[in-house]
């Protein structure tokens, strides 16, 4: 399973989110069709840009609870002091992707960012519920 994790500022525009997704897919040499799920922190599930991005990709959007983000924080490559302070994890995009990827998750692409959004890609063995 390949999970695409998104982090963003409040009210991030769809164009900014799509731009960082396109950059991530290109860097990882993946197509949108390769993505199985789009994931973000549960508190970002109401962000219109995130919702629209997942819909445009035609993939389900999963909100990851804070404790599940924290459970994979040690696997994150990127460390943001600001995000750690605000969200309790080093990177929302990376931990969301890792948590959604399932058992034995690993980053395919560490977080990349633009002014409004971040994106990371992870691979794992199935649904997140199977991780434990």
mmCIF file of C-alpha atoms in Angstrom:
data_model
loop_
_atom_site.group_PDB
_atom_site.id
_atom_site.type_symbol
_atom_site.label_atom_id
_atom_site.label_comp_id
_atom_site.label_asym_id
_atom_site.label_seq_id
_atom_site.Cartn_x
_atom_site.Cartn_y
_atom_site.Cartn_z
ATOM 1 C CA UNK A 1 0.000 0.000 0.000
ATOM 2 C CA UNK A 2 1.254 3.468 -0.855
ATOM 3 C CA UNK A 3 0.024 6.333 1.302
ATOM 4 C CA UNK A 4 0.340 10.006 0.474
ATOM 5 C CA UNK A 5 0.531 12.188 3.575
ATOM 6 C CA UNK A 6 -0.474 15.837 3.532
ATOM 7 C CA UNK A 7 0.166 18.586 6.026
ATOM 8 C CA UNK A 8 -0.942 22.154 5.452
ATOM 9 C CA UNK A 9 -1.551 25.557 6.910
ATOM 10 C CA UNK A 10 -5.129 26.468 7.729
ATOM 11 C CA UNK A 11 -7.113 27.344 4.585
ATOM 12 C CA UNK A 12 -4.331 26.206 2.238
ATOM 13 C CA UNK A 13 -5.443 26.513 -1.370
ATOM 14 C CA UNK A 14 -6.062 23.475 -3.498
ATOM 15 C CA UNK A 15 -3.552 24.756 -6.066
ATOM 16 C CA UNK A 16 -0.785 24.814 -3.427
ATOM 17 C CA UNK A 17 -1.655 21.325 -2.178
ATOM 18 C CA UNK A 18 -1.845 19.927 -5.701
ATOM 19 C CA UNK A 19 1.488 21.538 -6.561
ATOM 20 C CA UNK A 20 3.302 19.843 -3.682
ATOM 21 C CA UNK A 21 1.589 16.526 -4.486
ATOM 22 C CA UNK A 22 2.714 16.765 -8.121
ATOM 23 C CA UNK A 23 6.245 17.572 -6.991
ATOM 24 C CA UNK A 24 6.262 14.569 -4.627
ATOM 25 C CA UNK A 25 4.905 12.153 -7.222
ATOM 26 C CA UNK A 26 7.458 13.336 -9.743
ATOM 27 C CA UNK A 27 10.346 13.045 -7.276
ATOM 28 C CA UNK A 28 9.267 9.503 -6.339
ATOM 29 C CA UNK A 29 8.592 8.581 -9.975
ATOM 30 C CA UNK A 30 5.034 7.581 -9.141
ATOM 31 C CA UNK A 31 1.718 8.280 -10.840
ATOM 32 C CA UNK A 32 -1.459 9.358 -9.077
ATOM 33 C CA UNK A 33 -2.844 5.896 -9.830
ATOM 34 C CA UNK A 34 -0.114 4.359 -7.644
ATOM 35 C CA UNK A 35 -1.527 6.032 -4.518
ATOM 36 C CA UNK A 36 -3.896 3.921 -2.423
ATOM 37 C CA UNK A 37 -4.867 6.427 0.250
ATOM 38 C CA UNK A 38 -4.430 10.099 1.134
ATOM 39 C CA UNK A 39 -3.825 10.750 4.814
ATOM 40 C CA UNK A 40 -3.595 13.757 7.080
ATOM 41 C CA UNK A 41 -3.947 14.597 10.749
ATOM 42 C CA UNK A 42 -7.522 14.105 11.940
ATOM 43 C CA UNK A 43 -7.851 17.814 12.727
ATOM 44 C CA UNK A 44 -7.159 18.631 9.041
ATOM 45 C CA UNK A 45 -10.062 16.547 7.708
ATOM 46 C CA UNK A 46 -12.237 19.629 7.302
ATOM 47 C CA UNK A 47 -9.698 21.563 5.243
ATOM 48 C CA UNK A 48 -11.369 22.144 1.850
ATOM 49 C CA UNK A 49 -8.051 22.007 -0.038
ATOM 50 C CA UNK A 50 -7.172 18.613 1.456
ATOM 51 C CA UNK A 51 -10.654 17.225 0.771
ATOM 52 C CA UNK A 52 -10.584 18.483 -2.810
ATOM 53 C CA UNK A 53 -7.066 17.136 -3.420
ATOM 54 C CA UNK A 54 -8.079 13.631 -2.322
ATOM 55 C CA UNK A 55 -11.221 13.807 -4.459
ATOM 56 C CA UNK A 56 -9.241 14.900 -7.507
ATOM 57 C CA UNK A 57 -6.843 12.002 -6.969
ATOM 58 C CA UNK A 58 -9.858 9.712 -6.656
ATOM 59 C CA UNK A 59 -8.500 8.212 -3.455
ATOM 60 C CA UNK A 60 -9.991 7.853 0.016
ATOM 61 C CA UNK A 61 -9.009 10.453 2.601
ATOM 62 C CA UNK A 62 -8.122 9.193 6.084
ATOM 63 C CA UNK A 63 -7.748 11.332 9.151
ATOM 64 C CA UNK A 64 -5.087 9.940 11.454
ATOM 65 C CA UNK A 65 -5.563 10.376 15.196
ATOM 66 C CA UNK A 66 -2.787 12.132 17.093
ATOM 67 C CA UNK A 67 -1.824 8.987 19.033
ATOM 68 C CA UNK A 68 -1.404 7.075 15.744
ATOM 69 C CA UNK A 69 0.760 9.871 14.329
ATOM 70 C CA UNK A 70 2.867 9.760 17.479
ATOM 71 C CA UNK A 71 3.206 5.971 17.256
ATOM 72 C CA UNK A 72 5.258 6.286 14.050
ATOM 73 C CA UNK A 73 7.072 9.535 14.884
ATOM 74 C CA UNK A 74 10.384 7.735 15.352
ATOM 75 C CA UNK A 75 10.245 6.685 11.676
ATOM 76 C CA UNK A 76 9.990 10.283 10.427
ATOM 77 C CA UNK A 77 13.046 11.738 8.712
ATOM 78 C CA UNK A 78 12.112 15.417 8.871
ATOM 79 C CA UNK A 79 12.014 17.290 12.151
ATOM 80 C CA UNK A 80 10.179 20.590 12.415
ATOM 81 C CA UNK A 81 10.374 22.267 15.826
ATOM 82 C CA UNK A 82 7.222 24.263 15.022
ATOM 83 C CA UNK A 83 5.212 21.171 14.072
ATOM 84 C CA UNK A 84 6.560 19.274 17.076
ATOM 85 C CA UNK A 85 5.425 22.104 19.334
ATOM 86 C CA UNK A 86 1.984 22.470 17.717
ATOM 87 C CA UNK A 87 1.139 18.868 16.808
ATOM 88 C CA UNK A 88 3.384 16.723 18.975
ATOM 89 C CA UNK A 89 5.027 15.009 15.991
ATOM 90 C CA UNK A 90 8.072 15.937 13.897
ATOM 91 C CA UNK A 91 6.188 16.038 10.557
ATOM 92 C CA UNK A 92 2.456 15.750 9.892
ATOM 93 C CA UNK A 93 2.894 14.665 6.262
ATOM 94 C CA UNK A 94 5.442 11.965 7.095
ATOM 95 C CA UNK A 95 3.678 10.555 10.144
ATOM 96 C CA UNK A 96 0.282 10.583 8.390
ATOM 97 C CA UNK A 97 1.729 8.687 5.419
ATOM 98 C CA UNK A 98 3.541 6.218 7.674
ATOM 99 C CA UNK A 99 0.489 5.586 9.874
ATOM 100 C CA UNK A 100 -1.813 5.083 6.887
ATOM 101 C CA UNK A 101 0.556 2.716 5.056
ATOM 102 C CA UNK A 102 -0.015 -0.157 7.481
ATOM 103 C CA UNK A 103 2.398 -2.732 8.874
ATOM 104 C CA UNK A 104 6.142 -2.224 8.449
ATOM 105 C CA UNK A 105 5.832 1.297 7.046
ATOM 106 C CA UNK A 106 8.788 3.069 5.472
ATOM 107 C CA UNK A 107 9.115 6.419 3.781
ATOM 108 C CA UNK A 108 9.398 6.397 0.018
ATOM 109 C CA UNK A 109 9.830 10.166 -0.025
ATOM 110 C CA UNK A 110 10.451 12.359 3.031
ATOM 111 C CA UNK A 111 8.472 15.540 3.384
ATOM 112 C CA UNK A 112 8.670 18.161 0.706
ATOM 113 C CA UNK A 113 7.090 21.546 1.175
ATOM 114 C CA UNK A 114 5.948 24.756 -0.392
ATOM 115 C CA UNK A 115 4.678 27.870 1.395
ATOM 116 C CA UNK A 116 1.323 26.313 2.362
ATOM 117 C CA UNK A 117 1.522 22.528 2.239
ATOM 118 C CA UNK A 118 3.711 19.497 2.782
ATOM 119 C CA UNK A 119 3.623 16.035 1.252
ATOM 120 C CA UNK A 120 5.333 12.724 1.961
ATOM 121 C CA UNK A 121 4.953 9.194 0.595
ATOM 122 C CA UNK A 122 5.162 5.920 2.484
ATOM 123 C CA UNK A 123 4.842 2.238 1.659
ATOM 124 C CA UNK A 124 3.532 -0.427 3.994
ATOM 125 C CA UNK A 125 1.862 -3.812 4.135
ATOM 126 C CA UNK A 126 -1.838 -3.123 4.305
ATOM 127 C CA UNK A 127 -4.335 -1.110 6.250
ATOM 128 C CA UNK A 128 -3.306 0.905 9.289
ATOM 129 C CA UNK A 129 -5.552 -1.240 11.496
ATOM 130 C CA UNK A 130 -3.248 -4.180 10.675
ATOM 131 C CA UNK A 131 -0.126 -2.348 11.863
ATOM 132 C CA UNK A 132 -0.140 -3.716 15.397
#
